[in-house]
Short mmCIF file of C-alpha atoms in Angstrom, two decimals:
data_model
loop_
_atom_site.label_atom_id
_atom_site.label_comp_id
_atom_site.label_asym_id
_atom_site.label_seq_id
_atom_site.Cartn_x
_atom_site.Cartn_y
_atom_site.Cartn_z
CA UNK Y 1 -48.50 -40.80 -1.15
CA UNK Y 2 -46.07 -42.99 -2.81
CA UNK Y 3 -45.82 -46.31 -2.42
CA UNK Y 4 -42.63 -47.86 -0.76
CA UNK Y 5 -40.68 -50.20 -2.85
CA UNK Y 6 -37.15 -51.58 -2.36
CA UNK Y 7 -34.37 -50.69 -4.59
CA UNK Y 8 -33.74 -54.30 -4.79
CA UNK Y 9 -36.44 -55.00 -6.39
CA UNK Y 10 -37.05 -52.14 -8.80
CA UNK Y 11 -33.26 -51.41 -10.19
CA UNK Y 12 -33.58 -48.12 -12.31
CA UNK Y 13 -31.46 -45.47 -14.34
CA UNK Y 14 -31.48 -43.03 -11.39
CA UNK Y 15 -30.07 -45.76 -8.31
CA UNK Y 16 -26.72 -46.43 -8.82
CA UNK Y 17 -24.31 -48.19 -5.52
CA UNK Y 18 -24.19 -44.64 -4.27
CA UNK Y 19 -27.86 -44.18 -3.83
CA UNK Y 20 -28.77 -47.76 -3.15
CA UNK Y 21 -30.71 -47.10 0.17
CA UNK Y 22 -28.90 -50.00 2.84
CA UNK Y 23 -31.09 -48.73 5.84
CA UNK Y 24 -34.89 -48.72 5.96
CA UNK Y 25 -34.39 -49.90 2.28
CA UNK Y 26 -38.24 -49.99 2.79
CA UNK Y 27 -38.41 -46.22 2.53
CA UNK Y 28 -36.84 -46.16 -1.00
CA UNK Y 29 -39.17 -45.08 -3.73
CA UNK Y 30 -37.58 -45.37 -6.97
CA UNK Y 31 -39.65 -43.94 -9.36
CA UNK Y 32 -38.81 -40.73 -11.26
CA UNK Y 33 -42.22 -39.54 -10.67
CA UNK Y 34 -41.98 -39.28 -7.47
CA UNK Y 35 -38.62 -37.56 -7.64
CA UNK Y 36 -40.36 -35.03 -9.49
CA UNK Y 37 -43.20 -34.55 -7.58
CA UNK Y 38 -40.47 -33.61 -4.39
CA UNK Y 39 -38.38 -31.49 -6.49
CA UNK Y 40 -41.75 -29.57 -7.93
CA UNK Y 41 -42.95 -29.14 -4.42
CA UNK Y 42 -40.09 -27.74 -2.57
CA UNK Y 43 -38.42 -24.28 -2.79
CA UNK Y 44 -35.20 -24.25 -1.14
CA UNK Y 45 -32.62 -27.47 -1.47
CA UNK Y 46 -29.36 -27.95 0.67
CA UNK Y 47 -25.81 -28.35 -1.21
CA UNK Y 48 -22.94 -29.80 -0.12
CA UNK Y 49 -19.63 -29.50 -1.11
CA UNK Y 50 -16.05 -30.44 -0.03
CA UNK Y 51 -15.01 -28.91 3.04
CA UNK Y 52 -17.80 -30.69 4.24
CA UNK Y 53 -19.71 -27.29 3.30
CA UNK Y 54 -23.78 -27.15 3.44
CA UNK Y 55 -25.25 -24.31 2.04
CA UNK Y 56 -29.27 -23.78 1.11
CA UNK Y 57 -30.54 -22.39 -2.15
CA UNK Y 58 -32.94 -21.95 -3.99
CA UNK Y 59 -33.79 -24.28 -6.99
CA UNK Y 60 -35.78 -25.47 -9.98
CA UNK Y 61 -36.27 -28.74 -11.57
CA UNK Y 62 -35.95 -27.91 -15.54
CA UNK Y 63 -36.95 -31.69 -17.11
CA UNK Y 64 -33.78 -33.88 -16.23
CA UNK Y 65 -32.04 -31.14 -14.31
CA UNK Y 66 -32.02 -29.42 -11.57
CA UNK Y 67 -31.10 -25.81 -12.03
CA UNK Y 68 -28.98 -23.92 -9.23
CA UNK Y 69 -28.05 -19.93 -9.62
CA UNK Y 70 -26.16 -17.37 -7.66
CA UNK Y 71 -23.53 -14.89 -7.63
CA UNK Y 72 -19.93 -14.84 -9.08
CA UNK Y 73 -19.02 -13.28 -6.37
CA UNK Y 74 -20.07 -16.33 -4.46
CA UNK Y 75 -17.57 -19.38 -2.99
CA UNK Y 76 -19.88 -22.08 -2.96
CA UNK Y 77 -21.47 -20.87 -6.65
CA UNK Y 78 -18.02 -20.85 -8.07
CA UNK Y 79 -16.84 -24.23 -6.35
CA UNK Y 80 -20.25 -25.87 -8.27
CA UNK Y 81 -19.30 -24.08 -11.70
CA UNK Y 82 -15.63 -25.40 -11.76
CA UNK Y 83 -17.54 -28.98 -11.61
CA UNK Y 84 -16.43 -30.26 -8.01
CA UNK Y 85 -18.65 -32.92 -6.97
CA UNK Y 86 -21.85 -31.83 -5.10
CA UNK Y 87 -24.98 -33.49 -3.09
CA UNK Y 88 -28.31 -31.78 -3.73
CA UNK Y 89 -30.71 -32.55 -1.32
CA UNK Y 90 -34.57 -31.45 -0.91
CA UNK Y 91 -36.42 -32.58 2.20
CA UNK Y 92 -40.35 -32.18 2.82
CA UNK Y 93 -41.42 -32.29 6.37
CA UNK Y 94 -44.91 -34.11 6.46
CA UNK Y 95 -45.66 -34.62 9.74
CA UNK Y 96 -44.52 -35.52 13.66
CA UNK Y 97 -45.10 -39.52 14.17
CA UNK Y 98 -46.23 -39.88 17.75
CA UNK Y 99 -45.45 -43.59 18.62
CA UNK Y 100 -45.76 -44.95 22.37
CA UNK Y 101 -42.01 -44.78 22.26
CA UNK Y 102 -39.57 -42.72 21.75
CA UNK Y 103 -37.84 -45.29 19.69
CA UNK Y 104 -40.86 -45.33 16.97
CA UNK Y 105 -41.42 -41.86 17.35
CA UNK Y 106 -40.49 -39.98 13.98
CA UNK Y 107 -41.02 -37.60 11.18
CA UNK Y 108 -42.87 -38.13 8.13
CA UNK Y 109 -40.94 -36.87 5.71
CA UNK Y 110 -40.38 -37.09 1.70
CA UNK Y 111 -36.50 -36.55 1.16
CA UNK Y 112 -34.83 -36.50 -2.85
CA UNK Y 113 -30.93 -37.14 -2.98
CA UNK Y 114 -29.23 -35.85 -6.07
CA UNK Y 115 -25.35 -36.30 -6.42
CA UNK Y 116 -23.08 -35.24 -9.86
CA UNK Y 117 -21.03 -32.17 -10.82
CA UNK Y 118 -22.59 -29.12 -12.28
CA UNK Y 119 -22.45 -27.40 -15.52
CA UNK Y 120 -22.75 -23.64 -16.28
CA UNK Y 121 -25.17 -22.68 -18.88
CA UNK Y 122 -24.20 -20.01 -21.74
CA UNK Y 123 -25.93 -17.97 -24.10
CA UNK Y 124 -29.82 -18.28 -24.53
CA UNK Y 125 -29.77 -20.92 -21.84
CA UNK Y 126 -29.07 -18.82 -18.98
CA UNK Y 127 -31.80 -16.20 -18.82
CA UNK Y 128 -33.88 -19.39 -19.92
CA UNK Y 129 -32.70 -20.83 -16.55
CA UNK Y 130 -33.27 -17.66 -14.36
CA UNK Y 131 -36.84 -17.74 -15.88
CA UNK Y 132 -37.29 -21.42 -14.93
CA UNK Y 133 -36.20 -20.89 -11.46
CA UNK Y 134 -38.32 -17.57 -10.92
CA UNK Y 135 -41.18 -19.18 -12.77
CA UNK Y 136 -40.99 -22.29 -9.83
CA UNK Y 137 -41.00 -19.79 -6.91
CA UNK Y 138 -43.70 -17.42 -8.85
CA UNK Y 139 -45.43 -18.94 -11.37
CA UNK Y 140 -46.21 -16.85 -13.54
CA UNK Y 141 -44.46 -13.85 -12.81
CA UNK Y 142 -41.31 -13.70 -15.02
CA UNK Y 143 -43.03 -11.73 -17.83
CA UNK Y 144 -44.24 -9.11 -15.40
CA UNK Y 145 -40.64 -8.14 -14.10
CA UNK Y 146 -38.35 -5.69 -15.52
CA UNK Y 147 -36.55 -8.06 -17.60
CA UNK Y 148 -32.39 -8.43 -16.39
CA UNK Y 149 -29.69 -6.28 -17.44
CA UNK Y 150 -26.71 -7.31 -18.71
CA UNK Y 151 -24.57 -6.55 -16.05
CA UNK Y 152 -27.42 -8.65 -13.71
CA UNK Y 153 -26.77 -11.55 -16.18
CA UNK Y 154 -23.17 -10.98 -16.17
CA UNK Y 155 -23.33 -11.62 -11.78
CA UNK Y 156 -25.10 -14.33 -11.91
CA UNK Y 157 -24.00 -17.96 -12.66
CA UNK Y 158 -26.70 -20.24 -13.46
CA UNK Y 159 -25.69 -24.23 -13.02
CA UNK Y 160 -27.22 -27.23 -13.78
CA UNK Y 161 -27.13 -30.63 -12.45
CA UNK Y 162 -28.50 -33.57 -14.59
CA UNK Y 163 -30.95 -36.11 -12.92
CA UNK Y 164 -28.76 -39.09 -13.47
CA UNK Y 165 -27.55 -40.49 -10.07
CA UNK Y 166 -30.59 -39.32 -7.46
CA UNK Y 167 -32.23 -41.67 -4.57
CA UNK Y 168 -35.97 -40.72 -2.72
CA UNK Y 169 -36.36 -41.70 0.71
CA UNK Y 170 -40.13 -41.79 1.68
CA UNK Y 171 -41.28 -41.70 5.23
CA UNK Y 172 -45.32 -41.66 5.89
CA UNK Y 173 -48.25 -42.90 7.45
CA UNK Y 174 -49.26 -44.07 11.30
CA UNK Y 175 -46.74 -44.58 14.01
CA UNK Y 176 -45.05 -48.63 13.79
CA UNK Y 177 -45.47 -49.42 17.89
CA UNK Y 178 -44.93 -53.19 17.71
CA UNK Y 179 -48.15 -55.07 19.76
CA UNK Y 180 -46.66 -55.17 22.99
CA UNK Y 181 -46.83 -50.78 23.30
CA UNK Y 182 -50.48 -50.59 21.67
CA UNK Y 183 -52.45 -50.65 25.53
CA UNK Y 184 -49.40 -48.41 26.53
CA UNK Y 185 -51.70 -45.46 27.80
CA UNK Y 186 -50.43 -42.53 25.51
CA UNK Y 187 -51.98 -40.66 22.54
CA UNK Y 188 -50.58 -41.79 19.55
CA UNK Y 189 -50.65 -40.84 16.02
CA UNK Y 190 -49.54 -38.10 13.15
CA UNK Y 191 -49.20 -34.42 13.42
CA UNK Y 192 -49.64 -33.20 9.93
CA UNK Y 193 -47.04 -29.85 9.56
CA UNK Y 194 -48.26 -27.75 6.94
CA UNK Y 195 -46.55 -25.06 5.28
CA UNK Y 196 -48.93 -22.33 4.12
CA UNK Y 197 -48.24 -18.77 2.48
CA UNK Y 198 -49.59 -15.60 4.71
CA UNK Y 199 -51.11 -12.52 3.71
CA UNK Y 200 -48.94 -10.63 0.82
CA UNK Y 201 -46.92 -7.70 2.75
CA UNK Y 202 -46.51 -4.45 -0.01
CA UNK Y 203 -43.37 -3.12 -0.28
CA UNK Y 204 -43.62 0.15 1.24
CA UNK Y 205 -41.81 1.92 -1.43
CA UNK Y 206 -44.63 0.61 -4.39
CA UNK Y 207 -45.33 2.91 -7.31
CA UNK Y 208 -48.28 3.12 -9.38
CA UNK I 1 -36.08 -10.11 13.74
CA UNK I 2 -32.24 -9.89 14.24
CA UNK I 3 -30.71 -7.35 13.09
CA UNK I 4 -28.22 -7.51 10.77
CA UNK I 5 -24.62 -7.31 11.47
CA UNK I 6 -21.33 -7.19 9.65
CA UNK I 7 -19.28 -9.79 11.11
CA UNK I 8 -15.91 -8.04 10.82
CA UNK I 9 -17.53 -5.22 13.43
CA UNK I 10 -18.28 -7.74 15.50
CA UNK I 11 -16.12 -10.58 15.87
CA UNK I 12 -16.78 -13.09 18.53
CA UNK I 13 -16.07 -16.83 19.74
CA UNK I 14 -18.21 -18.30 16.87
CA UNK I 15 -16.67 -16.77 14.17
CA UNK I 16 -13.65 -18.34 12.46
CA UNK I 17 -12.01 -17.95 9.21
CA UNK I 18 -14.67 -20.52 7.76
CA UNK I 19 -17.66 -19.04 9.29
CA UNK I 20 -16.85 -15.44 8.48
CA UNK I 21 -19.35 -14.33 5.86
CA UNK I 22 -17.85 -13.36 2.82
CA UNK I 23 -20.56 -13.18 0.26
CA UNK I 24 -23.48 -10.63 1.55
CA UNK I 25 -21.74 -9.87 5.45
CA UNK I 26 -24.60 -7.70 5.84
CA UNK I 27 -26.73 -10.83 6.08
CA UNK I 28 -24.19 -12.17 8.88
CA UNK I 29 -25.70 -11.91 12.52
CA UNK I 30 -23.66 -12.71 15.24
CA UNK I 31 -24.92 -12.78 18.36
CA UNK I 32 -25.39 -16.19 20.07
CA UNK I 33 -28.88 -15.35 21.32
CA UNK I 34 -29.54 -15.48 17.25
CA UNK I 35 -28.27 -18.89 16.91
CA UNK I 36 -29.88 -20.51 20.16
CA UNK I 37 -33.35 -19.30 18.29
CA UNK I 38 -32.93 -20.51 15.18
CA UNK I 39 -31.96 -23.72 16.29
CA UNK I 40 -34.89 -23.65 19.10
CA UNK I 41 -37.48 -23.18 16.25
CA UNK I 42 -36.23 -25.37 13.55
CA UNK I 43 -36.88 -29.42 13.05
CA UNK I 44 -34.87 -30.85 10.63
CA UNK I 45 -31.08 -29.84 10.30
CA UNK I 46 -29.02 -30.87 6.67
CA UNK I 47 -25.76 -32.64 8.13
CA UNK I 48 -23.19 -33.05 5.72
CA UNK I 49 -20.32 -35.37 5.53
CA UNK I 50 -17.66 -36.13 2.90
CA UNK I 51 -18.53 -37.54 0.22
CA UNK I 52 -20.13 -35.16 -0.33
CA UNK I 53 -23.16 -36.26 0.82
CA UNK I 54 -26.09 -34.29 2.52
CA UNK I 55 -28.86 -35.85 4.26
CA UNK I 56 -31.95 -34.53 6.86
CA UNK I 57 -31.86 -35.22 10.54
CA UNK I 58 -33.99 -34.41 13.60
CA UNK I 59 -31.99 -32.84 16.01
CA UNK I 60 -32.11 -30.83 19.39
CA UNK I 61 -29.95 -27.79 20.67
CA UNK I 62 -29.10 -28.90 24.18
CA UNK I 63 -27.22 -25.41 25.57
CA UNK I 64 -23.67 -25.28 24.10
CA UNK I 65 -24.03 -28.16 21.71
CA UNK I 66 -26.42 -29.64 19.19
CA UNK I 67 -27.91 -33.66 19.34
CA UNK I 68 -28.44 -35.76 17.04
CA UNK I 69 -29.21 -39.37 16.91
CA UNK I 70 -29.37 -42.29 14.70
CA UNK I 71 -29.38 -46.17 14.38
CA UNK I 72 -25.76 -48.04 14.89
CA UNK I 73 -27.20 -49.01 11.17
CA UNK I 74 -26.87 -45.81 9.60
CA UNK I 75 -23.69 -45.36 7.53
CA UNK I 76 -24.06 -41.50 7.81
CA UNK I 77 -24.58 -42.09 11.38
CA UNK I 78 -21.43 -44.47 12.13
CA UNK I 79 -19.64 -42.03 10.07
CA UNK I 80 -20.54 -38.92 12.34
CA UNK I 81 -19.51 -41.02 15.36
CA UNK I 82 -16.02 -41.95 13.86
CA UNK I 83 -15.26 -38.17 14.53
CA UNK I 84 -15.48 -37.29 11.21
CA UNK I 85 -15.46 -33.31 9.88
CA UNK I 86 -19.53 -32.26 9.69
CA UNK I 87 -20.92 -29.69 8.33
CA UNK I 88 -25.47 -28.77 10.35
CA UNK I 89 -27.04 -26.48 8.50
CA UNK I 90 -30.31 -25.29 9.84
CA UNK I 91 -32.53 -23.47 7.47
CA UNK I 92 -36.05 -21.13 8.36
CA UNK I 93 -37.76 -20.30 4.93
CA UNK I 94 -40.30 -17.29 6.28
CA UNK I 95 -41.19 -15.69 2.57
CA UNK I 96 -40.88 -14.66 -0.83
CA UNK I 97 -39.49 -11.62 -1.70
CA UNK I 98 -40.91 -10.55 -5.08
CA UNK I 99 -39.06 -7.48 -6.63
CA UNK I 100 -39.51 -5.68 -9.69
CA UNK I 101 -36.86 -7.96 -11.40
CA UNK I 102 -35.84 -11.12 -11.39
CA UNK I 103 -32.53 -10.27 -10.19
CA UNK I 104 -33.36 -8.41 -6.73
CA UNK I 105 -36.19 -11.48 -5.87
CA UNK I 106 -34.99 -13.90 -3.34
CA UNK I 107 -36.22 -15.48 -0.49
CA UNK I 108 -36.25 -14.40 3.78
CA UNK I 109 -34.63 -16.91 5.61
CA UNK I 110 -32.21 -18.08 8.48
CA UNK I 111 -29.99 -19.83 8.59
CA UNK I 112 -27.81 -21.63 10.86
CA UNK I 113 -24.50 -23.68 9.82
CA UNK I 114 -21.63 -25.25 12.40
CA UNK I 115 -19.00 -27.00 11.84
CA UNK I 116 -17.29 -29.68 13.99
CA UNK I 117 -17.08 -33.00 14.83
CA UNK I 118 -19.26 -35.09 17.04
CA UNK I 119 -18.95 -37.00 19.92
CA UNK I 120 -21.25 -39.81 20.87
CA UNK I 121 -22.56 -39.78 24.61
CA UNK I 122 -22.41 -42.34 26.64
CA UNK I 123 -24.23 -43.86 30.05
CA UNK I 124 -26.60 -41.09 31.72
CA UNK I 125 -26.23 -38.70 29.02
CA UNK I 126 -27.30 -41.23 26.48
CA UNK I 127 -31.20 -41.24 27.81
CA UNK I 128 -30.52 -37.71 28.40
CA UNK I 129 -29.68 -36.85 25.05
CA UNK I 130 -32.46 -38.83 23.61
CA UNK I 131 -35.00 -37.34 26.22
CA UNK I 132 -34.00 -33.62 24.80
CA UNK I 133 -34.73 -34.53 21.33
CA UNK I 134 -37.66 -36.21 21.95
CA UNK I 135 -39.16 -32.97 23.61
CA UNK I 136 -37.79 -30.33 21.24
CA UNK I 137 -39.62 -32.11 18.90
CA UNK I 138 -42.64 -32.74 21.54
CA UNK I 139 -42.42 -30.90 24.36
CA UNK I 140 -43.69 -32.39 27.61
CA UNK I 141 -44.12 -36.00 25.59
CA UNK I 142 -41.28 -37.92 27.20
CA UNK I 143 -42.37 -38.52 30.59
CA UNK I 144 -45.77 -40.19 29.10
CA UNK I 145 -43.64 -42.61 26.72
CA UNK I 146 -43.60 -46.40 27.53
CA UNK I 147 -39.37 -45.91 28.84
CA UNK I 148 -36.36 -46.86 26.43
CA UNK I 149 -35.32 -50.43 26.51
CA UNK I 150 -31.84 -51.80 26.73
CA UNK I 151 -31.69 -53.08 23.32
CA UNK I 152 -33.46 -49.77 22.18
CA UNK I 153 -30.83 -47.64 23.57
CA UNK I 154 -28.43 -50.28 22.28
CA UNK I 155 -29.45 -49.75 18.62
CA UNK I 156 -29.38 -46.37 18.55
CA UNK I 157 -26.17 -43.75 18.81
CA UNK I 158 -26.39 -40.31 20.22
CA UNK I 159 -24.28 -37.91 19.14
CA UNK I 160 -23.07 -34.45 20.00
CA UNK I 161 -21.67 -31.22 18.28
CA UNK I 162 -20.14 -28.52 20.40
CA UNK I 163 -21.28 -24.67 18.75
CA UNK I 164 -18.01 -23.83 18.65
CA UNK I 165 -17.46 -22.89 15.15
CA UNK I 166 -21.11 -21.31 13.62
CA UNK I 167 -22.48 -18.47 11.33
CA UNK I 168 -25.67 -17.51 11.12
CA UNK I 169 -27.51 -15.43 8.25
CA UNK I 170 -30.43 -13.91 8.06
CA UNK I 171 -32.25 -12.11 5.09
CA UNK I 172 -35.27 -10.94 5.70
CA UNK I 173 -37.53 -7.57 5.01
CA UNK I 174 -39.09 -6.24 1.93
CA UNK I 175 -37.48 -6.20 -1.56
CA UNK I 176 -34.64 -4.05 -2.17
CA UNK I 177 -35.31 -2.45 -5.59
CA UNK I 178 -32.96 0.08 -7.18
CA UNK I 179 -34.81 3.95 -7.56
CA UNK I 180 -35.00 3.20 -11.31
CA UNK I 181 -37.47 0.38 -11.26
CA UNK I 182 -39.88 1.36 -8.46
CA UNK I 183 -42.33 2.72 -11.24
CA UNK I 184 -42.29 -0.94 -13.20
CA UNK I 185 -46.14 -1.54 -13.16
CA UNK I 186 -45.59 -4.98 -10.67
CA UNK I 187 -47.05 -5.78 -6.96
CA UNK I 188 -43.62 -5.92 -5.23
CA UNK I 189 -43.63 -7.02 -1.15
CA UNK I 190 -43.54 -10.34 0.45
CA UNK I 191 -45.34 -13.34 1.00
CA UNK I 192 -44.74 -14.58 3.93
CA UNK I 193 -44.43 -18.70 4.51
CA UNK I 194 -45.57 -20.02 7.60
CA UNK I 195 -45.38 -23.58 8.62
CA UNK I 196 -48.37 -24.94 11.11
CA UNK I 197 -49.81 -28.04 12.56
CA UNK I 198 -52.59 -29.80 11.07
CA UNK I 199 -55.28 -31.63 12.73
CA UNK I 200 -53.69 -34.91 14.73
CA UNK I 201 -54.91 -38.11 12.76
CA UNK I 202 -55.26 -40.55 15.45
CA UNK I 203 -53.52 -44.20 14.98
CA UNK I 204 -56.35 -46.79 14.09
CA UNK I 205 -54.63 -49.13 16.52
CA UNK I 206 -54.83 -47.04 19.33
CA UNK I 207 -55.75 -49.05 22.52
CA UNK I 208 -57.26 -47.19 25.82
#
């Protein structure tokens, strides 16, 4: 897994005083690869608005942005496309720390923090963003479906936030008991969690 | 799982003007019993704060109210405790929906969101609060933990959000496709996701 490096000492495009990491500075990873490798691996980010408002949804990275969709008819979809400020956030859950304390005890986790306002893409660009965010939940299914109506394209808004101002928090490895816990008689150690995909469940209504 | 409810037929002490679904009410479930098991199953919550800005935090349901804790180092943290407006959002990704288009593919999930601000507990409830996160995370572990020490409990605030104000949402079940395209020539169903533990790795420096 990546390596931890402090935003100190690796200033970048992507950190600016907003996503300068002040606590476990440690856990700051400021590489855009590794940005990309959290964004390609999850499914489902959390956005926050003003209000405060947090609200999950679906997502794909698209190169330097980070493509969001949903419908007009939507609040939060309509606050994003009139370019209010927003904080996209995608956590991975790696694994349960178990440390000899409960103060050491933790989460592995791999967390990417992307703030800006959002733009609304027109034209050609839009169904090109519906197939990039299908394509990242199902690769490779986009040219099977029924490709969208006009009146689905007119429902749906798709947005885009550019990678500019972002910040990846990295939490991994064994549990951190300082030497005096060690003899402390307790397993300790990392539960991996694993997220797996089941056995496909047919819609009952399929066709040919 | 829970069925789904509209919220205006069933209006109840956790439903205010914020938390009343607008978009998709037929998603909105609100019976508490819903919400307890959401948050009894989940990990990681999304807590939001002005700004905006979203981050992940371990957390615990303890009966009416939801923990969470942090280091007296942690701006979001010091922020929550100031009494600030929050936004928890707890999210379950169980599958993929694939439909015959784009447009009707989406995700099952639940998810949990309350609004508030937090309180930070004090004296008994302090090692209280920190012993019901440690064992909705890892049930039966605190007891077998070398104790908290003063300067632990010191370092670290606990904090508290009453489930006063809360929606919950659930989407789940098999694609919804309009008459007209269940003849389009695609597998359409779910895949379910299902998170699991992996085999412990043991700490190299464990002692007895």
């Amino acid at each position: 897994m990546a390596a931890h490096l402090s935003a100190e000492e690796q200033p970048q495009p992507g950190v600016s005083a907003r996503t300068r990491l002040r606590r476990l500075p440690e856990k700051a990873v400021t590489d855009r690869a590794a940005l990309d490798a959290i964004l390609d691996a999850g499914r489902v980010a959390h956005v926050g608005i003003a209000g405060p408002v947090v609200l999950p949804m679906a997502y794909a990275r698209d190169g330097d942005r980070i493509l969001l969709h949903g419908s007009t008819g939507s609040r939060l979809v309509r606050t994003l496309a009139r370019g209010e400020p927003a904080c996209v956030t995608v956590t991975l859950v790696d694994g349960l720390v178990l440390a000899r304390s409960a103060f050491e005890s933790s989460m592995n986790y791999r967390c990417a923090m992307m703030f800006g306002t959002l733009s609304t893409l027109e034209g050609e660009e839009k169904p090109a963003g519906l197939r990039a965010l299908t394509e990242h939940l199902l690769p490779g299914r986009w040219p099977l479906l029924r490709p969208p109506l006009a009146r689905e394209l007119a429902a749906t808004l798709v947005l885009a936030l550019p990678l500019t101002e972002w910040s990846v928090k990295v939490s991994d490895g064994p549990p951190d008991d300082p030497a005096a816990d060690l003899d402390w008689p307790v397993w300790a150690g990392v539960i991996p969690i694993v997220e797996s995909l089941g056995d496909p469940i047919p819609a009952a209504d399929t066709g040919t």
